[in-house]
Amino acid sequence: MSAATHPVAGRLESLVGGDAKLLATVMGLPLVDGIFPALVLAGALDGPLDIVQVGLLVFGGSATVAVVLAEMEGSHREIVTTVAAVGVGLVALATVEATLAPTIESVLDIHTFERAAALVVLAVAAKTASARVGEYLPRPAVVVGLGLLVSLDLSNPQLEVVLDPQLVAAAAAAAAVGAGFALGIAVAGPHLRRRMDVDRFRFGSAVALGLLALSILGLEVGTAPLAVVGVAALFALEPGCADDRPDQSAGDSTPHADAAD
């Protein structure tokens, strides 16, 4: 499946050009649309497992997999270098946003905003699962904006930047998890292109995102999102097809060939 057939990556592919730009847009979209700041403010990075879940699902989702495996051209080393460079920028931007989060939180009713954050994640899950469903849903940035508006509380504002080192470290770690996942996909790209059905992984990622939204709302889902991602990855692998498919690695005459027709 190429990025063009992925509900999220396909829309972005028509707006940006170049492998690095497309990957940076896909992985950086949660920072721009407000998804990641919303999760930071909603307390979604409270523990190590939460950090891993957010990093994998928000930054290293199926759209990232589709771009790295199906759309990036060049030699294996060039692809790995590009993914690594994008990952460094991702971690830096996530750190900056987490630095500003406590200041933003001081003017919000955080309990109200958590509901908006959950709605954003549910919307992303629906868009990931189905392009048609996504057409009827508002953009995540719109939901985040409305959430900020209805959550606004100016009773005790703190207009100076208040640094929370633990929160900043957690945000950087989550971005690093997503960047590391993308780098791992790039390193294993020549093998995964012959063995992975990205469509199956996409639907599993959508289910995991839905579970993450439920956890933000306070429901006890434990490590279910991570488990779903792991199961989806296992079901997406097709080891028996490895010898039947040509190695459509980047740089071949068909650089945009789908990894799973």
Tab-separated table of C-alpha atoms in Angstrom:
chain	number	residue	atom	x	y	z
A	1	MET	CA	0.000	0.000	0.000
A	2	SER	CA	1.443	3.346	-1.005
A	3	ALA	CA	0.995	6.604	0.833
A	4	ALA	CA	-1.491	7.612	-1.821
A	5	THR	CA	-3.885	4.919	-0.606
A	6	HIS	CA	-3.460	5.769	3.085
A	7	PRO	CA	-6.288	8.085	4.236
A	8	VAL	CA	-3.919	10.469	6.040
A	9	ALA	CA	-0.675	10.175	4.100
A	10	GLY	CA	-2.425	10.332	0.727
A	11	ARG	CA	-3.972	13.714	1.493
A	12	LEU	CA	-0.628	15.111	2.607
A	13	GLU	CA	1.200	13.676	-0.392
A	14	SER	CA	-0.828	15.939	-2.690
A	15	LEU	CA	0.175	19.016	-0.680
A	16	VAL	CA	3.917	18.573	-0.217
A	17	GLY	CA	6.714	17.355	-2.408
A	18	GLY	CA	9.849	15.381	-1.700
A	19	ASP	CA	10.469	12.377	0.492
A	20	ALA	CA	11.860	14.297	3.457
A	21	LYS	CA	9.069	16.877	3.308
A	22	LEU	CA	6.361	14.218	3.153
A	23	LEU	CA	7.800	12.263	6.074
A	24	ALA	CA	8.344	15.430	8.123
A	25	THR	CA	4.769	16.496	7.422
A	26	VAL	CA	3.291	13.119	8.392
A	27	MET	CA	5.326	12.804	11.589
A	28	GLY	CA	5.116	16.502	12.485
A	29	LEU	CA	1.387	16.879	11.874
A	30	PRO	CA	0.483	16.018	15.509
A	31	LEU	CA	2.656	18.954	16.594
A	32	VAL	CA	1.054	21.364	14.135
A	33	ASP	CA	-2.562	20.215	14.464
A	34	GLY	CA	-2.373	20.347	18.247
A	35	ILE	CA	-2.812	16.618	18.845
A	36	PHE	CA	0.448	16.183	20.730
A	37	PRO	CA	0.113	19.344	22.893
A	38	ALA	CA	-3.426	18.253	23.735
A	39	LEU	CA	-2.161	14.865	24.902
A	40	VAL	CA	0.598	16.519	26.936
A	41	LEU	CA	-1.925	18.793	28.657
A	42	ALA	CA	-4.316	15.886	29.207
A	43	GLY	CA	-1.677	13.979	31.179
A	44	ALA	CA	-1.178	11.263	28.578
A	45	LEU	CA	2.565	11.052	29.350
A	46	ASP	CA	2.337	10.182	33.030
A	47	GLY	CA	4.316	6.925	32.935
A	48	PRO	CA	6.864	5.041	30.818
A	49	LEU	CA	4.225	2.884	29.114
A	50	ASP	CA	2.136	5.986	28.383
A	51	ILE	CA	5.167	7.601	26.767
A	52	VAL	CA	5.751	4.550	24.573
A	53	GLN	CA	2.061	4.383	23.594
A	54	VAL	CA	1.879	8.043	22.583
A	55	GLY	CA	5.185	7.857	20.726
A	56	LEU	CA	4.188	4.795	18.719
A	57	LEU	CA	0.590	5.745	18.006
A	58	VAL	CA	0.900	9.497	17.437
A	59	PHE	CA	4.292	9.831	15.740
A	60	GLY	CA	5.021	6.321	14.493
A	61	GLY	CA	1.632	5.244	13.172
A	62	SER	CA	0.631	3.549	9.971
A	63	ALA	CA	0.984	6.736	7.911
A	64	THR	CA	4.660	6.875	8.850
A	65	VAL	CA	5.056	3.212	7.893
A	66	ALA	CA	3.340	3.800	4.542
A	67	VAL	CA	5.610	6.739	3.686
A	68	VAL	CA	8.866	5.061	4.718
A	69	LEU	CA	8.126	1.771	2.950
A	70	ALA	CA	6.293	2.921	-0.161
A	71	GLU	CA	7.226	6.519	-0.962
A	72	MET	CA	10.846	7.170	-0.022
A	73	GLU	CA	13.347	6.910	-2.866
A	74	GLY	CA	17.124	6.552	-2.902
A	75	SER	CA	19.592	4.084	-1.503
A	76	HIS	CA	19.020	2.326	1.790
A	77	ARG	CA	21.598	4.563	3.493
A	78	GLU	CA	20.008	7.732	2.110
A	79	ILE	CA	16.559	6.705	3.375
A	80	VAL	CA	17.900	5.874	6.841
A	81	THR	CA	19.780	9.197	7.005
A	82	THR	CA	16.689	11.154	5.967
A	83	VAL	CA	14.493	9.419	8.543
A	84	ALA	CA	17.088	10.040	11.265
A	85	ALA	CA	17.288	13.757	10.390
A	86	VAL	CA	13.501	14.101	10.488
A	87	GLY	CA	13.477	12.336	13.860
A	88	VAL	CA	15.958	14.801	15.362
A	89	GLY	CA	13.797	17.742	14.286
A	90	LEU	CA	10.698	16.017	15.645
A	91	VAL	CA	12.237	15.584	19.095
A	92	ALA	CA	13.370	19.218	19.150
A	93	LEU	CA	9.911	20.577	18.285
A	94	ALA	CA	8.171	18.289	20.769
A	95	THR	CA	10.511	19.570	23.479
A	96	VAL	CA	9.653	23.181	22.664
A	97	GLU	CA	5.914	22.506	22.796
A	98	ALA	CA	6.228	20.688	26.119
A	99	THR	CA	8.157	23.654	27.512
A	100	LEU	CA	5.173	25.911	26.798
A	101	ALA	CA	2.560	23.413	28.025
A	102	PRO	CA	2.476	24.460	31.726
A	103	THR	CA	1.864	28.077	30.742
A	104	ILE	CA	-1.024	27.067	28.503
A	105	GLU	CA	-2.387	24.763	31.202
A	106	SER	CA	-2.591	27.666	33.666
A	107	VAL	CA	-5.370	29.280	31.627
A	108	LEU	CA	-7.395	26.098	31.035
A	109	ASP	CA	-9.893	23.965	32.863
A	110	ILE	CA	-7.851	20.850	32.253
A	111	HIS	CA	-10.688	18.384	32.930
A	112	THR	CA	-12.786	19.972	30.188
A	113	PHE	CA	-9.822	20.047	27.833
A	114	GLU	CA	-9.133	16.346	28.388
A	115	ARG	CA	-12.480	15.555	26.760
A	116	ALA	CA	-11.479	17.613	23.731
A	117	ALA	CA	-8.145	15.785	23.568
A	118	ALA	CA	-9.971	12.436	23.611
A	119	LEU	CA	-12.241	13.597	20.780
A	120	VAL	CA	-9.192	14.609	18.749
A	121	VAL	CA	-7.634	11.162	19.110
A	122	LEU	CA	-10.939	9.483	18.210
A	123	ALA	CA	-11.188	11.661	15.096
A	124	VAL	CA	-7.670	10.707	14.051
A	125	ALA	CA	-8.494	7.035	14.632
A	126	ALA	CA	-11.572	7.315	12.413
A	127	LYS	CA	-9.618	9.120	9.680
A	128	THR	CA	-6.919	6.449	9.830
A	129	ALA	CA	-9.449	3.645	9.487
A	130	SER	CA	-11.487	5.167	6.667
A	131	ALA	CA	-10.960	8.053	4.275
A	132	ARG	CA	-14.724	8.288	3.674
A	133	VAL	CA	-15.507	8.610	7.382
A	134	GLY	CA	-12.747	11.185	7.701
A	135	GLU	CA	-14.439	13.425	5.149
A	136	TYR	CA	-17.340	14.016	7.543
A	137	LEU	CA	-15.196	14.751	10.592
A	138	PRO	CA	-13.657	18.119	11.487
A	139	ARG	CA	-9.910	18.596	11.336
A	140	PRO	CA	-8.078	17.854	14.589
A	141	ALA	CA	-6.901	21.476	14.731
A	142	VAL	CA	-10.542	22.621	14.755
A	143	VAL	CA	-11.423	20.280	17.625
A	144	VAL	CA	-8.350	21.382	19.590
A	145	GLY	CA	-9.218	25.039	18.978
A	146	LEU	CA	-12.787	24.572	20.167
A	147	GLY	CA	-11.511	22.624	23.167
A	148	LEU	CA	-9.203	25.487	24.100
A	149	LEU	CA	-12.079	27.932	23.749
A	150	VAL	CA	-14.544	26.064	25.962
A	151	SER	CA	-11.808	25.186	28.479
A	152	LEU	CA	-10.519	28.729	28.870
A	153	ASP	CA	-10.158	29.732	32.531
A	154	LEU	CA	-8.516	33.088	33.266
A	155	SER	CA	-9.022	32.980	37.046
A	156	ASN	CA	-5.354	32.192	37.754
A	157	PRO	CA	-3.223	32.791	34.651
A	158	GLN	CA	0.573	32.404	34.693
A	159	LEU	CA	1.880	34.361	31.755
A	160	GLU	CA	5.579	33.574	32.292
A	161	VAL	CA	7.072	30.360	30.978
A	162	VAL	CA	7.211	27.758	33.769
A	163	LEU	CA	9.644	24.969	32.992
A	164	ASP	CA	8.605	21.448	34.006
A	165	PRO	CA	11.714	19.316	33.364
A	166	GLN	CA	9.876	16.031	33.923
A	167	LEU	CA	7.175	16.926	31.395
A	168	VAL	CA	9.732	18.154	28.874
A	169	ALA	CA	11.716	14.933	29.251
A	170	ALA	CA	8.571	12.829	28.824
A	171	ALA	CA	7.576	14.718	25.662
A	172	ALA	CA	11.078	14.374	24.206
A	173	ALA	CA	11.041	10.663	25.043
A	174	ALA	CA	7.670	10.157	23.327
A	175	ALA	CA	8.928	11.892	20.188
A	176	ALA	CA	12.126	9.829	20.373
A	177	VAL	CA	10.050	6.620	20.529
A	178	GLY	CA	8.202	7.645	17.366
A	179	ALA	CA	11.445	8.664	15.652
A	180	GLY	CA	13.098	5.402	16.705
A	181	PHE	CA	10.154	3.417	15.350
A	182	ALA	CA	10.401	5.195	11.984
A	183	LEU	CA	14.148	4.619	11.915
A	184	GLY	CA	13.652	0.927	12.654
A	185	ILE	CA	11.168	0.675	9.790
A	186	ALA	CA	13.690	2.380	7.488
A	187	VAL	CA	16.523	0.069	8.546
A	188	ALA	CA	14.362	-3.025	7.994
A	189	GLY	CA	12.729	-1.535	4.890
A	190	PRO	CA	14.183	-3.936	2.285
A	191	HIS	CA	12.698	-6.884	4.207
A	192	LEU	CA	9.422	-5.266	5.299
A	193	ARG	CA	8.518	-4.185	1.756
A	194	ARG	CA	8.246	-7.867	0.831
A	195	ARG	CA	6.627	-9.054	4.043
A	196	MET	CA	4.301	-6.393	5.446
A	197	ASP	CA	0.664	-5.648	4.647
A	198	VAL	CA	0.364	-2.005	5.712
A	199	ASP	CA	-3.442	-2.052	5.425
A	200	ARG	CA	-3.705	-4.569	8.248
A	201	PHE	CA	-1.370	-2.508	10.401
A	202	ARG	CA	-3.391	0.614	9.609
A	203	PHE	CA	-6.635	-0.822	10.984
A	204	GLY	CA	-4.851	-2.103	14.077
A	205	SER	CA	-3.391	1.353	14.649
A	206	ALA	CA	-6.860	2.887	14.381
A	207	VAL	CA	-8.199	0.535	17.062
A	208	ALA	CA	-5.217	1.322	19.322
A	209	LEU	CA	-5.811	5.060	18.903
A	210	GLY	CA	-9.430	4.552	19.936
A	211	LEU	CA	-8.284	2.766	23.096
A	212	LEU	CA	-5.843	5.604	23.801
A	213	ALA	CA	-8.737	8.060	23.621
A	214	LEU	CA	-10.683	5.976	26.148
A	215	SER	CA	-7.704	6.038	28.515
A	216	ILE	CA	-7.620	9.847	28.309
A	217	LEU	CA	-11.283	9.878	29.345
A	218	GLY	CA	-10.333	7.958	32.472
A	219	LEU	CA	-11.288	4.426	31.478
A	220	GLU	CA	-8.843	1.744	32.594
A	221	VAL	CA	-7.446	0.199	29.439
A	222	GLY	CA	-3.977	-0.485	30.793
A	223	THR	CA	-1.506	-1.482	28.118
A	224	ALA	CA	-4.238	-2.518	25.674
A	225	PRO	CA	-3.188	0.053	23.014
A	226	LEU	CA	0.353	-1.329	23.006
A	227	ALA	CA	-0.976	-4.885	22.856
A	228	VAL	CA	-3.215	-4.038	19.896
A	229	VAL	CA	-0.314	-2.433	18.038
A	230	GLY	CA	1.818	-5.511	18.674
A	231	VAL	CA	-0.888	-7.889	17.476
A	232	ALA	CA	-1.561	-5.692	14.417
A	233	ALA	CA	2.138	-5.737	13.540
A	234	LEU	CA	2.234	-9.539	13.828
A	235	PHE	CA	-0.847	-9.990	11.634
A	236	ALA	CA	0.550	-7.489	9.121
A	237	LEU	CA	3.619	-9.621	8.524
A	238	GLU	CA	3.435	-12.183	5.740
A	239	PRO	CA	6.663	-14.204	5.992
A	240	GLY	CA	5.401	-16.821	3.564
A	241	CYS	CA	5.204	-14.240	0.791
A	242	ALA	CA	8.809	-13.111	1.135
A	243	ASP	CA	10.119	-15.411	-1.586
A	244	ASP	CA	7.232	-14.748	-3.962
A	245	ARG	CA	7.533	-10.955	-4.071
A	246	PRO	CA	10.308	-9.036	-5.813
A	247	ASP	CA	12.420	-6.802	-3.579
A	248	GLN	CA	10.805	-3.442	-4.327
A	249	SER	CA	13.263	-1.475	-2.277
A	250	ALA	CA	13.611	2.248	-2.753
A	251	GLY	CA	15.705	3.222	-5.716
A	252	ASP	CA	14.362	0.472	-8.012
A	253	SER	CA	12.633	1.267	-11.262
A	254	THR	CA	9.274	1.193	-9.426
A	255	PRO	CA	9.961	3.311	-6.335
A	256	HIS	CA	6.311	3.845	-5.541
A	257	ALA	CA	5.277	0.212	-5.780
A	258	ASP	CA	2.949	-0.911	-3.065
A	259	ALA	CA	4.436	-3.115	-0.348
A	260	ALA	CA	1.226	-5.114	-0.224
A	261	ASP	CA	-0.846	-5.226	-3.397
